[in-house]
Amino acid sequence: MKQKEKNFDSSAEFSQVFQDADICRIALCDGNLPYIVAMNFGYSVEKKSIYFHTAKKGRKLDVISKNNNVCFQIDTAHKLIISDSACQCTMNFKSIVGNGNISIVQDEKERNYGLNMIMEHYTNKSDFSFESRILNRTCVLKLTIVEMTGKTKGWSQAKLSTNS
């Protein structure tokens, strides 16, 4: 990143941004064309992974079967700062960009873990049980993070951990 003072790199800061974000975008390589999808997600600190759910058929899975290298991006804490001069307007935000490898989770225990991570992200509850008829038609994806960078604009490091 060009402006290093806007970067953050502590695990607590990453966790907070993941916690506050609603959507994770994943960018896939469909031949020589990019393909980006906004998805609901769950983040596992201990596995350094992001979990998603999707249908068992579709373009995402077709693309992943050919190339499982992905880029991901999340952002949160948006605040427009308006100025009298158009060129002085700006946007405060917190964001993470990273890359890794995405795979279909086959193991039933990890599928349940991944779905619980997603549910916990949105409900703050865990330990859900899932009906087998729903599990049978649901594909769980795991993005294993290789590297990621964080950036904040307009929020002090002390404020980074507050839900804005």
mmCIF file of C-alpha atoms in Angstrom:
data_model
loop_
_atom_site.group_PDB
_atom_site.id
_atom_site.type_symbol
_atom_site.label_atom_id
_atom_site.label_comp_id
_atom_site.label_asym_id
_atom_site.label_seq_id
_atom_site.Cartn_x
_atom_site.Cartn_y
_atom_site.Cartn_z
ATOM 1 C CA MET A 1 0.000 0.000 0.000
ATOM 2 C CA LYS A 2 1.166 3.456 -0.885
ATOM 3 C CA GLN A 3 0.388 5.231 2.396
ATOM 4 C CA LYS A 4 1.886 2.968 5.061
ATOM 5 C CA GLU A 5 0.502 5.044 7.959
ATOM 6 C CA LYS A 6 -2.994 3.830 7.016
ATOM 7 C CA ASN A 7 -2.019 0.142 7.286
ATOM 8 C CA PHE A 8 -2.757 -2.047 10.278
ATOM 9 C CA ASP A 9 -1.420 -5.500 11.008
ATOM 10 C CA SER A 10 -2.494 -6.711 14.443
ATOM 11 C CA SER A 11 -4.696 -9.784 14.719
ATOM 12 C CA ALA A 12 -7.100 -7.860 16.977
ATOM 13 C CA GLU A 13 -7.562 -5.194 14.298
ATOM 14 C CA PHE A 14 -8.126 -7.799 11.584
ATOM 15 C CA SER A 15 -10.626 -9.644 13.775
ATOM 16 C CA GLN A 16 -12.552 -6.454 14.488
ATOM 17 C CA VAL A 17 -12.880 -5.549 10.810
ATOM 18 C CA PHE A 18 -14.010 -9.099 9.979
ATOM 19 C CA GLN A 19 -16.527 -8.909 12.825
ATOM 20 C CA ASP A 20 -17.947 -5.552 11.708
ATOM 21 C CA ALA A 21 -18.225 -6.377 7.982
ATOM 22 C CA ASP A 22 -21.448 -7.699 6.459
ATOM 23 C CA ILE A 23 -20.143 -8.992 3.138
ATOM 24 C CA CYS A 24 -16.944 -10.552 1.834
ATOM 25 C CA ARG A 25 -16.175 -10.254 -1.857
ATOM 26 C CA ILE A 26 -14.220 -13.049 -3.481
ATOM 27 C CA ALA A 27 -12.518 -12.573 -6.825
ATOM 28 C CA LEU A 28 -12.036 -15.675 -8.945
ATOM 29 C CA CYS A 29 -10.179 -16.200 -12.236
ATOM 30 C CA ASP A 30 -12.572 -17.434 -14.933
ATOM 31 C CA GLY A 31 -10.098 -18.083 -17.716
ATOM 32 C CA ASN A 32 -8.617 -14.692 -18.483
ATOM 33 C CA LEU A 33 -11.569 -12.762 -17.014
ATOM 34 C CA PRO A 34 -12.074 -11.774 -13.368
ATOM 35 C CA TYR A 35 -15.281 -12.890 -11.676
ATOM 36 C CA ILE A 36 -16.207 -11.274 -8.350
ATOM 37 C CA VAL A 37 -18.994 -12.341 -6.000
ATOM 38 C CA ALA A 38 -20.287 -10.738 -2.782
ATOM 39 C CA MET A 39 -21.021 -13.405 -0.162
ATOM 40 C CA ASN A 40 -22.097 -13.871 3.430
ATOM 41 C CA PHE A 41 -19.226 -15.300 5.439
ATOM 42 C CA GLY A 42 -17.846 -16.500 8.734
ATOM 43 C CA TYR A 43 -14.241 -15.910 9.837
ATOM 44 C CA SER A 44 -12.297 -18.401 11.927
ATOM 45 C CA VAL A 45 -9.356 -16.810 13.731
ATOM 46 C CA GLU A 46 -7.957 -20.158 14.829
ATOM 47 C CA LYS A 47 -8.053 -21.674 11.327
ATOM 48 C CA LYS A 48 -7.136 -18.390 9.600
ATOM 49 C CA SER A 49 -9.957 -19.160 7.188
ATOM 50 C CA ILE A 50 -13.160 -17.685 5.825
ATOM 51 C CA TYR A 51 -16.202 -19.901 5.314
ATOM 52 C CA PHE A 52 -18.992 -19.423 2.773
ATOM 53 C CA HIS A 53 -22.045 -21.388 1.717
ATOM 54 C CA THR A 54 -23.477 -21.739 -1.759
ATOM 55 C CA ALA A 55 -25.564 -24.009 -3.941
ATOM 56 C CA LYS A 56 -23.946 -27.248 -5.075
ATOM 57 C CA LYS A 57 -23.939 -26.126 -8.716
ATOM 58 C CA GLY A 58 -23.115 -22.862 -10.379
ATOM 59 C CA ARG A 59 -20.496 -20.654 -11.919
ATOM 60 C CA LYS A 60 -18.493 -20.198 -8.683
ATOM 61 C CA LEU A 61 -17.924 -23.916 -8.325
ATOM 62 C CA ASP A 62 -17.149 -24.326 -12.028
ATOM 63 C CA VAL A 63 -14.490 -21.604 -11.791
ATOM 64 C CA ILE A 64 -13.057 -22.919 -8.493
ATOM 65 C CA SER A 65 -12.694 -26.419 -9.972
ATOM 66 C CA LYS A 66 -10.332 -24.950 -12.597
ATOM 67 C CA ASN A 67 -8.444 -22.457 -10.420
ATOM 68 C CA ASN A 68 -8.765 -22.284 -6.626
ATOM 69 C CA ASN A 69 -6.576 -19.181 -6.177
ATOM 70 C CA VAL A 70 -8.713 -16.285 -4.979
ATOM 71 C CA CYS A 71 -8.493 -12.744 -3.751
ATOM 72 C CA PHE A 72 -10.901 -11.458 -1.110
ATOM 73 C CA GLN A 73 -11.927 -8.022 0.128
ATOM 74 C CA ILE A 74 -14.085 -6.676 2.950
ATOM 75 C CA ASP A 75 -14.789 -3.141 4.094
ATOM 76 C CA THR A 76 -16.730 -1.447 6.858
ATOM 77 C CA ALA A 77 -17.066 1.779 8.890
ATOM 78 C CA HIS A 78 -17.863 3.972 5.909
ATOM 79 C CA LYS A 79 -18.313 7.662 6.622
ATOM 80 C CA LEU A 80 -18.489 10.312 3.927
ATOM 81 C CA ILE A 81 -16.604 13.481 4.815
ATOM 82 C CA ILE A 82 -18.028 16.385 2.821
ATOM 83 C CA SER A 83 -16.080 19.546 2.150
ATOM 84 C CA ASP A 84 -16.928 22.811 0.409
ATOM 85 C CA SER A 85 -14.429 21.799 -2.259
ATOM 86 C CA ALA A 86 -15.301 18.672 -4.254
ATOM 87 C CA CYS A 87 -11.651 17.648 -4.357
ATOM 88 C CA GLN A 88 -11.484 17.744 -0.543
ATOM 89 C CA CYS A 89 -14.359 15.280 0.004
ATOM 90 C CA THR A 90 -13.204 11.890 1.222
ATOM 91 C CA MET A 91 -14.437 8.637 2.720
ATOM 92 C CA ASN A 92 -13.386 7.103 6.025
ATOM 93 C CA PHE A 93 -13.289 3.297 6.053
ATOM 94 C CA LYS A 94 -11.634 0.131 7.319
ATOM 95 C CA SER A 95 -10.767 -2.637 4.880
ATOM 96 C CA ILE A 96 -8.927 -5.901 4.376
ATOM 97 C CA VAL A 97 -7.622 -7.307 1.104
ATOM 98 C CA GLY A 98 -6.006 -10.721 0.901
ATOM 99 C CA ASN A 99 -5.527 -13.862 -1.092
ATOM 100 C CA GLY A 100 -5.575 -17.565 -0.543
ATOM 101 C CA ASN A 101 -6.900 -20.878 -1.740
ATOM 102 C CA ILE A 102 -10.551 -21.857 -1.715
ATOM 103 C CA SER A 103 -11.853 -25.408 -1.529
ATOM 104 C CA ILE A 104 -15.064 -27.339 -1.077
ATOM 105 C CA VAL A 105 -15.337 -28.708 2.457
ATOM 106 C CA GLN A 106 -16.074 -32.447 2.334
ATOM 107 C CA ASP A 107 -15.662 -33.398 5.996
ATOM 108 C CA GLU A 108 -19.070 -33.284 7.752
ATOM 109 C CA LYS A 109 -17.631 -32.007 11.038
ATOM 110 C CA GLU A 110 -15.847 -29.132 9.304
ATOM 111 C CA ARG A 111 -18.939 -28.381 7.168
ATOM 112 C CA ASN A 112 -20.911 -27.911 10.398
ATOM 113 C CA TYR A 113 -18.058 -25.850 11.851
ATOM 114 C CA GLY A 114 -18.031 -23.576 8.786
ATOM 115 C CA LEU A 115 -21.808 -23.118 8.796
ATOM 116 C CA ASN A 116 -21.668 -22.327 12.506
ATOM 117 C CA MET A 117 -18.971 -19.712 11.845
ATOM 118 C CA ILE A 118 -21.292 -18.061 9.307
ATOM 119 C CA MET A 119 -24.287 -18.174 11.671
ATOM 120 C CA GLU A 120 -22.213 -16.872 14.588
ATOM 121 C CA HIS A 121 -21.007 -13.957 12.473
ATOM 122 C CA TYR A 122 -24.549 -12.732 11.845
ATOM 123 C CA THR A 123 -26.379 -13.836 15.016
ATOM 124 C CA ASN A 124 -23.666 -13.900 17.723
ATOM 125 C CA LYS A 125 -24.916 -17.399 18.527
ATOM 126 C CA SER A 126 -23.134 -20.654 17.845
ATOM 127 C CA ASP A 127 -23.736 -24.357 18.159
ATOM 128 C CA PHE A 128 -26.519 -24.552 15.594
ATOM 129 C CA SER A 129 -27.629 -27.899 14.265
ATOM 130 C CA PHE A 130 -28.459 -28.209 10.585
ATOM 131 C CA GLU A 131 -31.120 -30.402 9.014
ATOM 132 C CA SER A 132 -29.650 -33.101 6.779
ATOM 133 C CA ARG A 133 -31.990 -32.162 3.898
ATOM 134 C CA ILE A 134 -30.509 -28.645 3.927
ATOM 135 C CA LEU A 135 -26.935 -29.903 4.331
ATOM 136 C CA ASN A 136 -27.471 -32.205 1.343
ATOM 137 C CA ARG A 137 -28.139 -29.252 -0.940
ATOM 138 C CA THR A 138 -25.568 -26.874 0.552
ATOM 139 C CA CYS A 139 -21.944 -26.538 -0.449
ATOM 140 C CA VAL A 140 -19.556 -25.138 2.154
ATOM 141 C CA LEU A 141 -16.440 -23.365 0.918
ATOM 142 C CA LYS A 142 -13.291 -22.688 2.938
ATOM 143 C CA LEU A 143 -10.892 -19.929 1.938
ATOM 144 C CA THR A 144 -7.538 -20.577 3.578
ATOM 145 C CA ILE A 145 -5.851 -17.190 3.891
ATOM 146 C CA VAL A 146 -2.274 -17.002 2.613
ATOM 147 C CA GLU A 147 -1.777 -13.263 3.174
ATOM 148 C CA MET A 148 -3.831 -10.176 3.930
ATOM 149 C CA THR A 149 -3.340 -6.487 4.513
ATOM 150 C CA GLY A 150 -5.486 -4.042 6.439
ATOM 151 C CA LYS A 151 -6.067 -0.364 5.847
ATOM 152 C CA THR A 152 -7.943 2.313 7.740
ATOM 153 C CA LYS A 153 -8.678 5.863 6.643
ATOM 154 C CA GLY A 154 -9.936 8.512 9.022
ATOM 155 C CA TRP A 155 -10.215 6.245 12.077
ATOM 156 C CA SER A 156 -7.525 6.343 14.727
ATOM 157 C CA GLN A 157 -6.011 3.039 15.785
ATOM 158 C CA ALA A 158 -7.732 3.487 19.163
ATOM 159 C CA LYS A 159 -11.096 3.760 17.414
ATOM 160 C CA LEU A 160 -10.421 0.819 15.111
ATOM 161 C CA SER A 161 -11.732 -1.628 17.668
ATOM 162 C CA THR A 162 -15.060 0.124 18.144
ATOM 163 C CA ASN A 163 -18.093 -0.703 16.069
ATOM 164 C CA SER A 164 -18.721 2.472 14.076
#
